[in-house]
Short mmCIF file of C-alpha atoms in Angstrom, two decimals:
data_model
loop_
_atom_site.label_atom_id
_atom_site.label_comp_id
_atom_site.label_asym_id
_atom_site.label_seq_id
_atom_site.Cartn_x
_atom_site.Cartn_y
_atom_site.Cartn_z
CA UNK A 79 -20.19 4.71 10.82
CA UNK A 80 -17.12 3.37 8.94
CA UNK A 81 -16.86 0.53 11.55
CA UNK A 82 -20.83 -0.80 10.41
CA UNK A 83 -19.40 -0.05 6.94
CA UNK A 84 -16.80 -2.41 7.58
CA UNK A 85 -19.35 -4.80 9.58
CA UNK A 86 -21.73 -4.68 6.48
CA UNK A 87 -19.23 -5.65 4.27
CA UNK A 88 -17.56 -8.15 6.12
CA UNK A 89 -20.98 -10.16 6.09
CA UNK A 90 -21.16 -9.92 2.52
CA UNK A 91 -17.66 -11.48 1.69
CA UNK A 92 -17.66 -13.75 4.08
CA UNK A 93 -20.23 -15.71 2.48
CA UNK A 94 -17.54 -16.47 -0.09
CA UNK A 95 -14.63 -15.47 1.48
CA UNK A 96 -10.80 -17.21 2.05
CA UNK A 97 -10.13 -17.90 -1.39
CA UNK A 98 -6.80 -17.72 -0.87
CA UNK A 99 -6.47 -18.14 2.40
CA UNK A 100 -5.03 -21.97 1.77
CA UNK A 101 -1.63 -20.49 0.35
CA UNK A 102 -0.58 -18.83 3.93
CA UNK A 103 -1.55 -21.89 5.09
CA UNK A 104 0.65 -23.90 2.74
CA UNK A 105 3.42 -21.49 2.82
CA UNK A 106 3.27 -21.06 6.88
CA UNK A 107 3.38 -25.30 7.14
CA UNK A 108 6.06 -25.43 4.72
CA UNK A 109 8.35 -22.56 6.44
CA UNK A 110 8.43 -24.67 9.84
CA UNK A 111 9.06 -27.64 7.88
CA UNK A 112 5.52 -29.31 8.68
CA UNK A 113 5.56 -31.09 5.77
CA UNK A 114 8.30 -31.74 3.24
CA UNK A 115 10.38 -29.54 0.57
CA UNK A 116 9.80 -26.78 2.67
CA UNK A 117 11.72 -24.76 5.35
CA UNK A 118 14.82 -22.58 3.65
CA UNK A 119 13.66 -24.39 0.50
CA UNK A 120 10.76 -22.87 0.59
CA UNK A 121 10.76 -20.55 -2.55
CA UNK A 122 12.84 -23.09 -4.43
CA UNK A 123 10.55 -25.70 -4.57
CA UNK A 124 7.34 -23.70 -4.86
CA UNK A 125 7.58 -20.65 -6.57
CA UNK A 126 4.00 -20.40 -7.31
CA UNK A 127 4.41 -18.68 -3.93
CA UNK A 128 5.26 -15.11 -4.17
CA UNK A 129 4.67 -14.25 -0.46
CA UNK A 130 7.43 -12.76 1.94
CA UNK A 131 8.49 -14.83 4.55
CA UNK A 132 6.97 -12.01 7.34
CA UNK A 133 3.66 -12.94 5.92
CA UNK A 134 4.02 -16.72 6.68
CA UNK A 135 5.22 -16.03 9.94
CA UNK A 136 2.16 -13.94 10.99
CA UNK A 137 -0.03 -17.06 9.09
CA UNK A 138 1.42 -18.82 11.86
CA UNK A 139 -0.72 -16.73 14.59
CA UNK A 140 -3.52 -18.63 13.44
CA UNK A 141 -2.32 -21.90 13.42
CA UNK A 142 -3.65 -23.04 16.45
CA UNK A 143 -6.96 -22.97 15.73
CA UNK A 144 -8.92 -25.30 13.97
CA UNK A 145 -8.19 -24.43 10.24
CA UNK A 146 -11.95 -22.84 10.08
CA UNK A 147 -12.22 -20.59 13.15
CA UNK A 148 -8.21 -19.93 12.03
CA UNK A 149 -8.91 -18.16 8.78
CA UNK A 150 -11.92 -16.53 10.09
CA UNK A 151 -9.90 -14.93 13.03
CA UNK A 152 -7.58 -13.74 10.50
CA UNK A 153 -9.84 -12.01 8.38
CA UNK A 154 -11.54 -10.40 11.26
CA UNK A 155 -8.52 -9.66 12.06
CA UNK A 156 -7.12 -8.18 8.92
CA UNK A 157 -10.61 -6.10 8.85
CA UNK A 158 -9.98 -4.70 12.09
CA UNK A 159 -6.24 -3.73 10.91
CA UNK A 160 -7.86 -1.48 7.80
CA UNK A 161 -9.95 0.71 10.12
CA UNK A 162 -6.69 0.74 12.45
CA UNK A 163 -5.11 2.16 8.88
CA UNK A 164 -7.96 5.23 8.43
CA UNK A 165 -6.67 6.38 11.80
CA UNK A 166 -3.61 6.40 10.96
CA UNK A 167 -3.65 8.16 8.12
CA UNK A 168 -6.12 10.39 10.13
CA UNK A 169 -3.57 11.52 12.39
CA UNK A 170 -0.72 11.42 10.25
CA UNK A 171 -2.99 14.24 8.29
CA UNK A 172 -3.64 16.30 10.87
CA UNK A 173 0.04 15.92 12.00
CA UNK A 174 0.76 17.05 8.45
CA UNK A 175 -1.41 20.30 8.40
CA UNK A 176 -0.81 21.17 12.10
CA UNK A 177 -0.12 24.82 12.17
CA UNK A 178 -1.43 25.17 8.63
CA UNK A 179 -4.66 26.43 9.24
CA UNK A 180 -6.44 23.76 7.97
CA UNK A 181 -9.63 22.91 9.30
CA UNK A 182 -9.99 19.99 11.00
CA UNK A 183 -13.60 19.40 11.42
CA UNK A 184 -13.43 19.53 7.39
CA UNK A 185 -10.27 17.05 7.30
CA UNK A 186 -11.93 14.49 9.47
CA UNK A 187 -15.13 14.47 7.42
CA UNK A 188 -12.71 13.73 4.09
CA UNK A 189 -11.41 10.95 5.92
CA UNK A 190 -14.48 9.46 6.71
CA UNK A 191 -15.81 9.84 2.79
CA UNK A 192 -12.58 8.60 1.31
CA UNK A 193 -12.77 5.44 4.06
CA UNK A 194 -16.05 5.14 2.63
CA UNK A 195 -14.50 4.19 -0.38
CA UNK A 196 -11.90 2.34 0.89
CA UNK A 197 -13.65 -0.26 3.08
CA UNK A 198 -15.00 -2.21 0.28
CA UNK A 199 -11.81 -2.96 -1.34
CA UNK A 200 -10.09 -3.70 1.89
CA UNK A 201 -12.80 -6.32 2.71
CA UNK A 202 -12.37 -7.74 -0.67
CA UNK A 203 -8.72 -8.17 -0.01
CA UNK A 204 -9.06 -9.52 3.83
CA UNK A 205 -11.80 -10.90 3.64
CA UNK A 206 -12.91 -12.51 0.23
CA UNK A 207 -9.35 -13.40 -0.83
CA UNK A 208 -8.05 -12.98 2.50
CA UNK A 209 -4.27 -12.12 1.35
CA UNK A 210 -2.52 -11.71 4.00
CA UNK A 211 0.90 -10.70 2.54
CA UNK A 212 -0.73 -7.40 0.98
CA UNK A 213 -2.28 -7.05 3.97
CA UNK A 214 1.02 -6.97 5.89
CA UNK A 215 2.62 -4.95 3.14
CA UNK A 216 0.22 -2.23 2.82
CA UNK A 217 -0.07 -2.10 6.54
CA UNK A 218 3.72 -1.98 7.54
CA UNK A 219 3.96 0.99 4.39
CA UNK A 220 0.92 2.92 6.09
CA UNK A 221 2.82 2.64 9.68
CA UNK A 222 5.71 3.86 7.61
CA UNK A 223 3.59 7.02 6.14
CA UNK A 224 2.76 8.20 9.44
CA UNK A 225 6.53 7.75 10.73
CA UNK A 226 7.38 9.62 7.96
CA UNK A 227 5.22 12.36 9.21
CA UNK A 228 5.93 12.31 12.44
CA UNK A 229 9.81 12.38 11.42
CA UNK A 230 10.62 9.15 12.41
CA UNK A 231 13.57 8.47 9.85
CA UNK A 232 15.02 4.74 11.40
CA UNK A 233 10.84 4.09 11.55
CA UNK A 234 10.55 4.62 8.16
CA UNK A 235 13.25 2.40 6.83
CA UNK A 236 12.35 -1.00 9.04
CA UNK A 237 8.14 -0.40 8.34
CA UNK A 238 9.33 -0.40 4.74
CA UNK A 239 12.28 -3.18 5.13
CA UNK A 240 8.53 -5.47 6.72
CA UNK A 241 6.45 -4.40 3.62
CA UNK A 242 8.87 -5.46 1.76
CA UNK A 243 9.55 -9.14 3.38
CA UNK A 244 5.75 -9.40 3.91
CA UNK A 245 5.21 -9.29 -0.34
CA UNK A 246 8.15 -8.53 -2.86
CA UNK A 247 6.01 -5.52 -4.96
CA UNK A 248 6.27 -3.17 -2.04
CA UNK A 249 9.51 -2.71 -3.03
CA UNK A 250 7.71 0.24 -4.86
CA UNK A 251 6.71 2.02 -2.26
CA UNK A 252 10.78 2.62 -1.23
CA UNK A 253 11.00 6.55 -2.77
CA UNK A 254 9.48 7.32 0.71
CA UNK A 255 12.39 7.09 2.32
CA UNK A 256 13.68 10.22 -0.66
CA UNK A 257 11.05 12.65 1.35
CA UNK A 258 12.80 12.24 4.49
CA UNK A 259 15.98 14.79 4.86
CA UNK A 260 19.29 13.73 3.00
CA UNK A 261 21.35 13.39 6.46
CA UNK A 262 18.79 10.62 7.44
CA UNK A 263 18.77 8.81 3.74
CA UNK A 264 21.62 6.55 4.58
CA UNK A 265 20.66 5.41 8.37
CA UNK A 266 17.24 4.71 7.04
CA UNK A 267 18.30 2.82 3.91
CA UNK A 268 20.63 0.48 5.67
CA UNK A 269 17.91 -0.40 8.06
CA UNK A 270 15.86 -1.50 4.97
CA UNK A 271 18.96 -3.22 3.55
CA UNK A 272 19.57 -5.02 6.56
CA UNK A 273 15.59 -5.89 7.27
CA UNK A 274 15.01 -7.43 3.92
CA UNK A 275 18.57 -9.26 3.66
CA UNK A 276 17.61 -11.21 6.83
CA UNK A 277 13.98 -12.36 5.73
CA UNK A 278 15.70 -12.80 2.09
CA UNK A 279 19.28 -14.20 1.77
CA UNK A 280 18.98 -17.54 3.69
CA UNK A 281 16.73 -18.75 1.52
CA UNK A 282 19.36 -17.43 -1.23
CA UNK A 283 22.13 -18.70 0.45
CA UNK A 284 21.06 -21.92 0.89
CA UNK A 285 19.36 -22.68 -2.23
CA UNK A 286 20.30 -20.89 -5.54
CA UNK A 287 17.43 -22.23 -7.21
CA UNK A 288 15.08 -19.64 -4.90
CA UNK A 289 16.60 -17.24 -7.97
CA UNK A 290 13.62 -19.03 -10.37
CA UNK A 291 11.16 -17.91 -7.76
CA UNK A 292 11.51 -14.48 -9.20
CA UNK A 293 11.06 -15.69 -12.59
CA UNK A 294 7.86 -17.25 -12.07
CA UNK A 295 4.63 -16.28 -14.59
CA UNK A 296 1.56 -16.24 -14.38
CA UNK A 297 -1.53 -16.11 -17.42
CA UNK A 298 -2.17 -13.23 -18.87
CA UNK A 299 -5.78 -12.45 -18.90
CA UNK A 300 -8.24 -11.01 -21.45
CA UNK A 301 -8.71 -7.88 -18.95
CA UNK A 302 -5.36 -7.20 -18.57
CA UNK A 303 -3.87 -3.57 -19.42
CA UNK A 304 -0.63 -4.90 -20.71
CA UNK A 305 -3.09 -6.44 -24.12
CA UNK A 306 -3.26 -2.46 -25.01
CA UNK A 307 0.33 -2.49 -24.66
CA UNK A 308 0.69 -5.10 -27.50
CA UNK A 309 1.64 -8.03 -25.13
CA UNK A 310 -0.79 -10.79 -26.07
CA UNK A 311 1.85 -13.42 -24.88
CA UNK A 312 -0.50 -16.18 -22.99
CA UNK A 313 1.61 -15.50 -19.87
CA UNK A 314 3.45 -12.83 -18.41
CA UNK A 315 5.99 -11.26 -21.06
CA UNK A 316 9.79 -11.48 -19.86
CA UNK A 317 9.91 -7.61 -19.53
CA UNK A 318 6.62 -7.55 -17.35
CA UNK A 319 8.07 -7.59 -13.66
CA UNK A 320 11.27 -5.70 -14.13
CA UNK A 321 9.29 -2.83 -15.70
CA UNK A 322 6.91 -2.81 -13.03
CA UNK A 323 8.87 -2.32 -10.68
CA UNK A 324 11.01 0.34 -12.50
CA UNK A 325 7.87 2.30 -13.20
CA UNK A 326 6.41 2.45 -9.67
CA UNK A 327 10.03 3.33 -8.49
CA UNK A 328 10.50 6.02 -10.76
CA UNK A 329 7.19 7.42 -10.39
CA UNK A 330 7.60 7.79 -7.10
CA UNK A 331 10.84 9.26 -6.96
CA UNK A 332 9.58 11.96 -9.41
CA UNK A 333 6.68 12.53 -6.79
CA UNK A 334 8.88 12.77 -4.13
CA UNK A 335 11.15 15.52 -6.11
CA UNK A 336 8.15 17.44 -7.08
CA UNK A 337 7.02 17.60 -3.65
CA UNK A 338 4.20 15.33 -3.80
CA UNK A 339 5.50 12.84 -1.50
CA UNK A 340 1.75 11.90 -0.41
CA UNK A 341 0.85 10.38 -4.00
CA UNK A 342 4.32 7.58 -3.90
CA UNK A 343 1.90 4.94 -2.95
CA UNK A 344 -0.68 5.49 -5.38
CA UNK A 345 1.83 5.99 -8.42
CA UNK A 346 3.35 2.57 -7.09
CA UNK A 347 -0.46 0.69 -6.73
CA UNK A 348 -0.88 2.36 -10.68
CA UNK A 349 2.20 1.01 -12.15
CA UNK A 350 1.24 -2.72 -10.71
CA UNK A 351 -2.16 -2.63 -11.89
CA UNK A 352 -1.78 -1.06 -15.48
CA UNK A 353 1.65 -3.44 -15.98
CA UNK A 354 0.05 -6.74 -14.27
CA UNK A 355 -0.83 -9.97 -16.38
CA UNK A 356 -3.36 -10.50 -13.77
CA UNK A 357 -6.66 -8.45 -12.82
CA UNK A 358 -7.71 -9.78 -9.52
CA UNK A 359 -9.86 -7.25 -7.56
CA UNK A 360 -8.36 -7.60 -4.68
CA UNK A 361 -5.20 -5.53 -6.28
CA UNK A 362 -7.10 -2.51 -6.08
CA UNK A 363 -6.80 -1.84 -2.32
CA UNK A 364 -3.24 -1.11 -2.68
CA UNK A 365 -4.83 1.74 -5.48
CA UNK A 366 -7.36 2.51 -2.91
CA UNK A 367 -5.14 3.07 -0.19
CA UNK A 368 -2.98 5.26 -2.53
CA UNK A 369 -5.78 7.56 -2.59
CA UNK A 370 -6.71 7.59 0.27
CA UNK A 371 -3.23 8.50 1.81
CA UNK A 372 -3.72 11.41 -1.50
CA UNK A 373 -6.89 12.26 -0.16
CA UNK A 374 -6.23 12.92 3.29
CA UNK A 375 -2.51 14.49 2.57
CA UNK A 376 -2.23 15.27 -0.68
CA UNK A 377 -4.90 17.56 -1.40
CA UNK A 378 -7.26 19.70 1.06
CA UNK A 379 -10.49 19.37 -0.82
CA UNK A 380 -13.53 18.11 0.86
CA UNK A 381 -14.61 15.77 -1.20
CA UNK A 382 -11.70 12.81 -1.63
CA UNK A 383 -13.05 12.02 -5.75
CA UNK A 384 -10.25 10.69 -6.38
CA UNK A 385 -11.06 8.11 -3.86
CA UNK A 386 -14.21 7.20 -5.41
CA UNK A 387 -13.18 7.69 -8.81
CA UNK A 388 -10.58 4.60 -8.11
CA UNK A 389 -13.47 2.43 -6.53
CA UNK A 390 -16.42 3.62 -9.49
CA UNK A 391 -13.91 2.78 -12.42
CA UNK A 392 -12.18 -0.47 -11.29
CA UNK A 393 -14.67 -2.16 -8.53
CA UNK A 394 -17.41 -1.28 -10.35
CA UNK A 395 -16.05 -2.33 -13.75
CA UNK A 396 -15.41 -5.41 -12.62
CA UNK A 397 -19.12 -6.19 -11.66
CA UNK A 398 -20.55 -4.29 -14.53
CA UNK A 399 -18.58 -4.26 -18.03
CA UNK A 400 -18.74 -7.78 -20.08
CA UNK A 401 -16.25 -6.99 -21.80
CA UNK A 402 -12.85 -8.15 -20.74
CA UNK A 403 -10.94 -5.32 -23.44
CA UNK A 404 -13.29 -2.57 -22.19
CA UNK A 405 -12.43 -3.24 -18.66
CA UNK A 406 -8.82 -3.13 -19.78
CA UNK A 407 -9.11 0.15 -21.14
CA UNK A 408 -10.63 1.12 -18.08
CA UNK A 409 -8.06 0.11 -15.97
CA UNK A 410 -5.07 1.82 -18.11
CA UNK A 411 -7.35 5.09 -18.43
CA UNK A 412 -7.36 5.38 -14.31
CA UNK A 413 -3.21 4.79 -13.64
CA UNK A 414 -2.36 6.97 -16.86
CA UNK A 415 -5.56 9.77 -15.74
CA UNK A 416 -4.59 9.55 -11.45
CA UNK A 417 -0.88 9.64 -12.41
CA UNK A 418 -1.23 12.80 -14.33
CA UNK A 419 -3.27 14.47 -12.22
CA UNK A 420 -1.25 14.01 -8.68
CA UNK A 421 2.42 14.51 -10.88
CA UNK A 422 1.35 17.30 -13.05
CA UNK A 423 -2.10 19.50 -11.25
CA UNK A 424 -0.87 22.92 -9.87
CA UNK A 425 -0.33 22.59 -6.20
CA UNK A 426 -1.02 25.63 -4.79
CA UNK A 427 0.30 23.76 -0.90
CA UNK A 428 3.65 24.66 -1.73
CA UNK A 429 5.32 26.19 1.85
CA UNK A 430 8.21 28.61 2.05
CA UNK A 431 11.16 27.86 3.61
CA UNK A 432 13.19 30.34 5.96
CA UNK A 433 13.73 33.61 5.35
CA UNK A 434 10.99 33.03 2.35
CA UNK A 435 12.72 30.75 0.01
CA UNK A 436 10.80 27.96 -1.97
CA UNK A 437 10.57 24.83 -0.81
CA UNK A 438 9.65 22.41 -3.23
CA UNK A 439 9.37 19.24 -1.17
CA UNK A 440 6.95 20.66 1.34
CA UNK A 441 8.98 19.75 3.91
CA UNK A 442 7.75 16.94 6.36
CA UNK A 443 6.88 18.83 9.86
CA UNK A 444 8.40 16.65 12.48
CA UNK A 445 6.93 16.16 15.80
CA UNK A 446 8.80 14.95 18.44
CA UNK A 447 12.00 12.59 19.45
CA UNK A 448 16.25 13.65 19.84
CA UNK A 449 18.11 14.03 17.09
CA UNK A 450 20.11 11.15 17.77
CA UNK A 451 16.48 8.69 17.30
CA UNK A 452 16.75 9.09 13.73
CA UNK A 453 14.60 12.22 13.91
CA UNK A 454 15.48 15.93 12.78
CA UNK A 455 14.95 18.98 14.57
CA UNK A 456 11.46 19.99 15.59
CA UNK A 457 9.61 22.97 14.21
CA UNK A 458 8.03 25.17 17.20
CA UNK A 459 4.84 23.63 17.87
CA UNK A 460 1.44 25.92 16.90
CA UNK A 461 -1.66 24.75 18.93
CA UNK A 462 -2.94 21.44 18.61
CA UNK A 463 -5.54 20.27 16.05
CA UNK A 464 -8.96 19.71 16.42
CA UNK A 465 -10.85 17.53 19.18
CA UNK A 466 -10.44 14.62 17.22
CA UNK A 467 -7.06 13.84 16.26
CA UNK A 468 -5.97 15.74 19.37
CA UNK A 469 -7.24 13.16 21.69
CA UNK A 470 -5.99 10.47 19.36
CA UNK A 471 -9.48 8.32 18.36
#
């Protein structure tokens, strides 16, 4: 079902799709010095691109096909790697809530309603703009959520360390390395250290003026949330990035400290879209993920509304509110209303710890691997799940 979902809408963008599909291009050509001002100067001398150096390099997959059958390999491609994501948050739920007694015949039917939801905005980002760096970043931070699950601590730390060299927001998605235990925080964080100082500092290095790339603004439109914030500056507002980035960070880490580890990518996806100058559409699959990976792991309700409360109030905004303030208000209204409820609604999930004691970060239920792979030691294993997720599909 979800993979005619995906076919369906596929067709539908494709009739207009790749509208940005010309600045991997640019940025790939220019990274192995194809044409001029380009290669470690990349960032320097265009700063328009904010696009991680991972994502160029997997533009460069493509190259060899002719520039049309290229870009329409990568956004099959990039289609085929969101229904690879609904598995994997699939089985990194029922990894979650092995043992639980959660019912899995009832878990795999919220998946498939929430990847109902889901599908549209992943087409409209792979397929219609065909942005291949949040592609790469929400992909690489999925991988990293089912890691996490599966208590894969050094996993965690280089999925994260791609995200982030694949587009610079998914720094925000970082307080996912806080749910995995303390002894693993620093072997984990100095992978992602390491990761993103290789993809990063050459370029740094080399050329001190790639500093401006992080400087660069764009317009700030009519629909923008920041204009109910007071900034009415034409373009983005000096404070715009850094606070961002400070609010997805700290949102998360509060998640992560109340327990709610599963809701760090949606708090991150809120912060970007009520803080962003810009409105595109295709921002709203990182939201859309976020829910989903709430959906499936957060929350053990059948019905995944938050998922389709996220695609209702900003998809269909978009195509049916003329006003650009309106759709503004709508768009603040969701991060402030989803924040809330995943930070602040009484969790009833809440597992005890041994001999009976509290735990408050619902401890993440490794599955397998040494201690010495980064892992921590495995809980006894109940029986499996359900046929499902059991046999992996």
């Amino acid at each position: 079902m979800l993979t005619l979902w995906t076919i369906c809408w596929f067709c539908i963008a494709g009739r207009h799709g790749g509208v940005s599909w010309h600045y991997l291009k640019q940025g790939e050509q220019l990274l192995f010095g194809q044409v001029g001002g380009g290669g470690l100067a990349l960032y320097a001398n265009h700063p328009e691109l904010q696009i991680g150096p991972v994502s160029f390099l997997t533009a460069g997959l493509f190259a060899p096909f002719p520039a049309a059958v290229g870009e329409r390999l990568a956004e099959a491609t990039m289609s085929g790697l969101g229904m690879y994501m609904l598995v994997l948050i699939g089985r990194a739920a029922a990894d979650y809530y092995l043992g639980t007694g959660v019912n899995h015949k009832r878990l795999q039917q919220r998946v498939l309603i929430a990847g109902l939801a889901f599908i549209p905005m992943w087409v409209e980002v792979s397929v219609r703009f065909a942005h291949l760096d949040d592609v790469m970043a929400l992909f690489f931070t999925t991988l990293a959520v089912r890691a996490l699950v599966r208590g894969r601590a050094v996993a965690v730390g280089v999925f994260l360390a791609l995200a982030v060299d694949s587009k610079p927001w998914a720094v925000a998605f970082l307080p996912l390395l806080l749910a995995l235990p303390r002894p693993t925080w620093l072997r984990s964080g100095a992978w992602v250290v390491g990761l993103v100082a290789v993809a990063w500092l050459p370029f740094y290095l080399t050329h001190i003026n790639t500093v401006a790339a992080a400087h660069f603004t764009i317009p700030n439109q009519p629909a923008s949330s920041l204009r109910w914030f007071g900034a009415n500056d034409p373009v983005t507002p000096w404070w715009d990035r850094p606070a961002q980035m400070a609010l997805g960070l700290g949102l998360g880490a509060l998640a992560v400290h109340r327990g709610r580890w599963p809701a760090v990518v949606l708090l991150a996806a809120d912060a970007r879209i009520v803080l962003d100058p810009s409105v595109y559409t295709y921002y709203n699959a990182s939201v859309l993920l976020g829910t989903l990976i709430w959906d499936a792991i957060g929350q053990r309700r059948l019905v995944p509304w938050v998922s389709w409360i996220a695609l209702i109030s900003l998809y269909g905004s978009a195509l049916i509110v003329p006003s650009d303030s309106t759709r503004g208000l709508i768009r603040l209204a969701f991060a402030v209303g989803s924040a809330a409820y995943v930070l602040l609604w009484p969790d009833r999930r809440t597992r005890r710890g041994r001999g009976g004691r509290r735990n408050v970060t619902a401890a993440i239920p490794a599955q397998r691997g040494p201690a010495d792979d980064g892992t921590w030691p495995p809980p006894q294993q109940p029986p499996g799940p359900g046929p499902l997720y059991a046999t992996g599909i």
